[in-house]
XYZ file of C-alpha atoms in Angstrom:
315
model
C 5.485 6.341 -13.241
C 4.430 9.146 -15.526
C 7.449 8.679 -17.823
C 6.935 4.967 -18.471
C 9.732 4.005 -16.078
C 9.637 1.564 -13.152
C 6.520 1.500 -10.990
C 6.073 1.041 -7.235
C 5.462 -2.573 -6.269
C 1.764 -2.191 -5.480
C 0.988 0.045 -8.455
C 1.078 -2.897 -10.873
C -1.976 -4.659 -12.297
C -3.246 -6.387 -15.434
C -6.888 -6.789 -14.377
C -9.859 -5.385 -16.295
C -12.139 -4.256 -13.468
C -15.199 -4.468 -15.779
C -17.168 -2.009 -13.653
C -20.234 -2.293 -15.909
C -20.724 -5.882 -14.683
C -21.113 -4.897 -11.017
C -24.823 -4.114 -11.423
C -25.640 -7.092 -13.658
C -26.816 -9.885 -11.313
C -27.519 -12.338 -14.128
C -24.013 -12.015 -15.525
C -22.490 -12.180 -12.036
C -24.416 -15.375 -11.271
C -23.076 -17.043 -14.401
C -19.601 -15.648 -13.782
C -19.386 -17.239 -10.343
C -19.752 -20.701 -11.868
C -16.628 -20.277 -14.020
C -14.489 -17.913 -11.957
C -11.269 -17.990 -10.003
C -11.468 -17.043 -6.326
C -8.935 -15.224 -4.184
C -9.425 -16.260 -0.560
C -8.404 -13.652 2.021
C -8.533 -14.397 5.735
C -9.395 -11.209 7.628
C -8.884 -13.035 10.930
C -5.292 -13.653 9.828
C -4.441 -10.034 8.873
C -5.842 -10.475 5.372
C -3.364 -13.126 4.340
C -3.697 -15.086 1.107
C -2.241 -18.331 -0.189
C 0.907 -18.257 -2.288
C 3.105 -21.016 -3.604
C 5.599 -22.088 -0.975
C 8.703 -20.861 -2.821
C 10.122 -17.793 -1.012
C 11.807 -16.094 -3.993
C 9.095 -16.194 -6.675
C 5.746 -16.710 -4.903
C 2.644 -17.162 -7.035
C -0.817 -16.227 -5.811
C -2.993 -19.325 -5.348
C -6.615 -18.960 -6.467
C -9.253 -21.645 -5.974
C -12.359 -22.854 -7.786
C -15.760 -21.562 -6.562
C -16.730 -25.093 -5.446
C -13.990 -24.906 -2.810
C -15.442 -21.774 -1.153
C -17.712 -22.176 1.910
C -21.335 -21.294 1.109
C -21.487 -18.500 3.681
C -18.377 -16.835 2.264
C -19.584 -17.275 -1.323
C -22.719 -15.289 -0.494
C -20.473 -12.281 0.257
C -18.136 -12.672 -2.718
C -16.685 -9.484 -4.186
C -16.211 -9.213 -7.940
C -12.699 -7.966 -8.744
C -12.792 -8.050 -12.544
C -12.010 -10.122 -15.605
C -8.590 -11.474 -16.509
C -7.003 -11.321 -19.953
C -8.195 -14.858 -20.724
C -11.808 -13.837 -20.064
C -12.117 -15.593 -16.694
C -13.816 -13.559 -13.917
C -12.119 -13.208 -10.531
C -13.840 -12.833 -7.172
C -12.480 -12.517 -3.656
C -13.978 -13.825 -0.419
C -13.242 -13.416 3.262
C -12.794 -16.926 4.642
C -10.279 -19.155 6.429
C -7.498 -20.189 4.085
C -7.784 -23.742 2.803
C -4.926 -26.135 3.403
C -3.379 -26.903 0.032
C -0.175 -28.792 -0.749
C 2.720 -26.550 -1.704
C 0.988 -23.381 -0.489
C 1.535 -21.093 2.495
C -0.162 -18.023 3.972
C 1.469 -14.688 3.179
C 0.713 -11.014 3.670
C 0.802 -8.438 0.881
C 3.472 -6.458 2.708
C 5.664 -9.563 2.762
C 5.352 -10.682 -0.862
C 3.904 -7.782 -2.857
C 7.201 -6.836 -4.473
C 7.897 -10.461 -5.444
C 4.571 -11.090 -7.171
C 3.885 -10.683 -10.873
C 1.982 -7.612 -12.076
C -1.165 -9.725 -12.294
C -0.877 -11.157 -8.779
C 0.150 -7.854 -7.177
C -2.906 -6.134 -8.641
C -5.310 -8.859 -7.536
C -4.022 -9.038 -3.977
C -3.803 -5.268 -3.502
C -7.336 -4.699 -4.795
C -8.830 -7.577 -2.855
C -7.247 -6.529 0.419
C -8.228 -2.881 -0.055
C -11.871 -3.819 -0.609
C -11.891 -6.280 2.278
C -10.517 -3.652 4.665
C -13.042 -1.075 3.453
C -15.978 -3.407 4.080
C -14.736 -4.257 7.564
C -14.682 -0.556 8.450
C -18.054 0.408 6.975
C -20.528 -2.051 8.384
C -22.578 0.849 9.766
C -23.666 4.122 8.249
C -21.627 7.077 9.575
C -24.752 9.257 9.303
C -27.427 7.116 10.948
C -25.560 4.294 12.666
C -27.718 1.754 10.847
C -26.237 -1.503 9.621
C -25.269 -1.550 5.950
C -25.265 -4.407 3.484
C -22.984 -5.178 0.563
C -24.231 -4.253 -2.911
C -22.975 -3.866 -6.487
C -20.903 -7.047 -6.277
C -18.970 -5.658 -3.311
C -18.338 -2.158 -4.691
C -20.830 -0.352 -2.447
C -22.772 -0.703 0.788
C -26.379 0.361 1.372
C -28.217 1.412 4.533
C -31.917 0.514 5.085
C -33.048 4.024 4.076
C -31.183 3.753 0.770
C -28.058 5.704 1.663
C -25.213 4.302 -0.425
C -21.478 4.345 0.301
C -18.701 3.552 -2.138
C -15.136 2.459 -1.348
C -12.820 5.368 -0.644
C -9.104 5.785 -0.165
C -7.382 8.378 1.995
C -4.767 10.421 0.094
C -1.408 10.569 1.839
C 1.891 12.059 0.736
C 5.299 10.515 1.212
C 8.468 12.361 0.284
C 12.125 11.565 -0.112
C 13.927 14.741 0.944
C 17.432 14.909 -0.545
C 20.213 17.457 -1.006
C 20.175 17.473 -4.815
C 23.741 16.147 -5.053
C 24.741 13.275 -7.322
C 27.143 10.465 -6.468
C 27.587 8.313 -3.380
C 28.076 11.348 -1.147
C 24.610 12.695 -1.967
C 22.344 12.595 1.077
C 18.694 12.076 1.966
C 16.786 12.941 5.136
C 14.995 10.043 6.848
C 13.070 9.772 10.094
C 12.094 7.246 12.751
C 8.366 7.429 13.477
C 7.351 7.528 17.127
C 4.469 5.107 16.474
C 6.661 2.304 15.152
C 7.345 -0.653 17.462
C 10.781 -0.747 19.061
C 13.030 -3.701 18.189
C 16.176 -4.155 20.310
C 19.330 -3.632 18.272
C 17.465 -2.143 15.289
C 16.404 1.374 14.354
C 14.049 1.837 11.436
C 14.241 4.940 9.243
C 12.024 5.871 6.316
C 10.763 8.748 4.201
C 8.617 11.421 5.806
C 4.882 10.998 5.262
C 1.460 12.170 6.346
C -2.174 12.483 5.315
C -3.374 15.209 2.988
C -5.710 17.399 5.028
C -9.092 18.766 3.837
C -8.720 21.720 1.507
C -5.032 20.987 0.933
C -3.100 19.977 -2.166
C -0.639 17.098 -2.047
C 2.266 19.492 -2.599
C 1.083 21.727 0.241
C 0.931 18.624 2.447
C 4.582 17.885 1.602
C 5.625 21.373 2.725
C 3.532 21.201 5.898
C 4.422 17.659 6.981
C 8.185 18.105 6.517
C 8.058 21.394 8.411
C 5.953 19.868 11.209
C 8.007 16.698 11.584
C 11.598 17.934 11.193
C 11.304 21.750 10.814
C 13.159 21.745 7.484
C 12.026 23.881 4.511
C 11.958 22.124 1.138
C 11.918 23.266 -2.489
C 11.651 21.649 -5.927
C 8.810 19.322 -4.958
C 8.472 16.729 -7.724
C 5.821 14.056 -8.107
C 7.298 10.583 -8.696
C 4.435 8.075 -8.573
C 1.730 6.518 -6.420
C 0.530 3.193 -5.120
C -2.310 1.846 -3.045
C -1.490 1.104 0.572
C -4.455 -0.920 1.827
C -3.471 -0.877 5.516
C -6.308 -0.093 5.853
C -7.063 2.225 2.903
C -4.554 4.828 1.736
C -3.297 6.041 -1.610
C 0.350 6.993 -1.190
C 1.423 9.910 -3.405
C 5.197 9.756 -3.748
C 7.348 12.886 -4.086
C 10.923 14.070 -4.017
C 11.968 17.424 -2.569
C 15.243 19.259 -2.040
C 16.510 20.652 1.273
C 19.756 22.107 2.607
C 21.553 19.666 4.968
C 23.033 22.661 6.779
C 19.586 23.615 8.044
C 19.056 22.399 11.638
C 16.837 19.352 12.008
C 14.377 19.758 14.883
C 11.966 16.847 15.297
C 8.462 16.895 16.702
C 8.845 14.182 19.367
C 5.135 13.363 19.212
C 5.665 12.113 15.647
C 9.389 11.582 15.057
C 11.846 10.201 17.593
C 14.925 10.776 15.425
C 15.817 12.159 11.993
C 19.136 12.459 10.214
C 20.821 12.662 6.837
C 22.130 9.459 5.211
C 24.514 9.194 2.271
C 23.778 7.162 -0.824
C 26.576 4.832 0.243
C 24.862 4.168 3.599
C 21.418 3.651 2.069
C 22.778 1.378 -0.651
C 24.666 -0.745 1.874
C 21.623 -1.117 4.132
C 19.361 -2.103 1.228
C 21.953 -4.700 0.189
C 21.726 -6.292 3.636
C 24.944 -4.895 5.054
C 25.037 -3.692 8.638
C 24.989 0.102 8.912
C 25.236 1.526 12.414
C 22.951 4.307 13.597
C 22.661 5.352 17.259
C 24.303 2.100 18.438
C 21.782 0.041 16.470
C 21.505 -1.483 13.010
C 19.814 0.672 10.382
C 16.594 -0.858 9.035
C 14.996 0.602 5.908
C 11.422 0.251 4.566
C 10.157 -3.106 3.258
C 10.459 -3.681 -0.473
C 6.687 -3.605 -1.059
C 6.448 -0.025 0.211
C 6.612 3.093 -1.922
C 9.219 4.396 0.530
C 11.576 1.656 -0.641
C 10.761 2.521 -4.251
C 11.573 6.201 -3.663
C 14.886 5.302 -2.058
C 15.911 3.012 -4.918
C 14.741 5.585 -7.471
C 17.008 8.175 -5.800
C 19.890 5.699 -5.607
C 19.613 5.197 -9.360
C 20.347 8.874 -9.844
C 16.829 10.210 -10.389
C 16.974 13.506 -8.532
């Protein structure tokens, strides 16, 4: 948040990324011997180990001696913690440890501490980037990891650095205060169908080349539901490493009297919800929509943050 207020769940971190160490092989070699290691299993959707408790999970890191040699050779340097201990991440099967379970960032991100949320988000984002850039997009040649995992290099010397794709997400509301105030949510055509449930969320889309984030808000809302918006306001951002987006969160105002016309290729349904309905659904109460139960975004998402921010009267 730009005003020092609450932050989206995956925008939190305490890690010093220590970028100047990424090209210092001597320091990195010594750092590995005294580091903590975050193990991520890419064959298991990038899951990590957390303490078994469901309400306050803690990220489980291991000593470098516990990492398989093959995985250690591809370790990625994440940074240095406040106590001076370096942290690396590796892609490897999760070890079996007492009191620990496998969990996905989407499942536990909002429950983790600032430190753990930052480590897991960064590690997963880098892991996903490496998996998608094993070959040069220019030459098709295989690339190798370099700079402690913060770049990849092709045989001819072409270098690629991790990138994120900017995407906007917007909570469209009517500008009214109180429980009768409304917001416009949609059901994405690409989401899986679950019998008895209907998922609604904020409208979102990628920022196109040559386009500002605010222009993307105008375009995406018009394309998806054919509703004009005004008073576009930036709220905050967070990484969304599934596989590599940066979600730019906005609010915008629209007139509920304007007809909603969805693009069926992208949105199967869209409608206005009152604060009372959204609040009830987030509290776990059953809210009916089209003969199904309303399901709202998971708590680790910036969509959930935008909804709660609006519920708290920030509009």
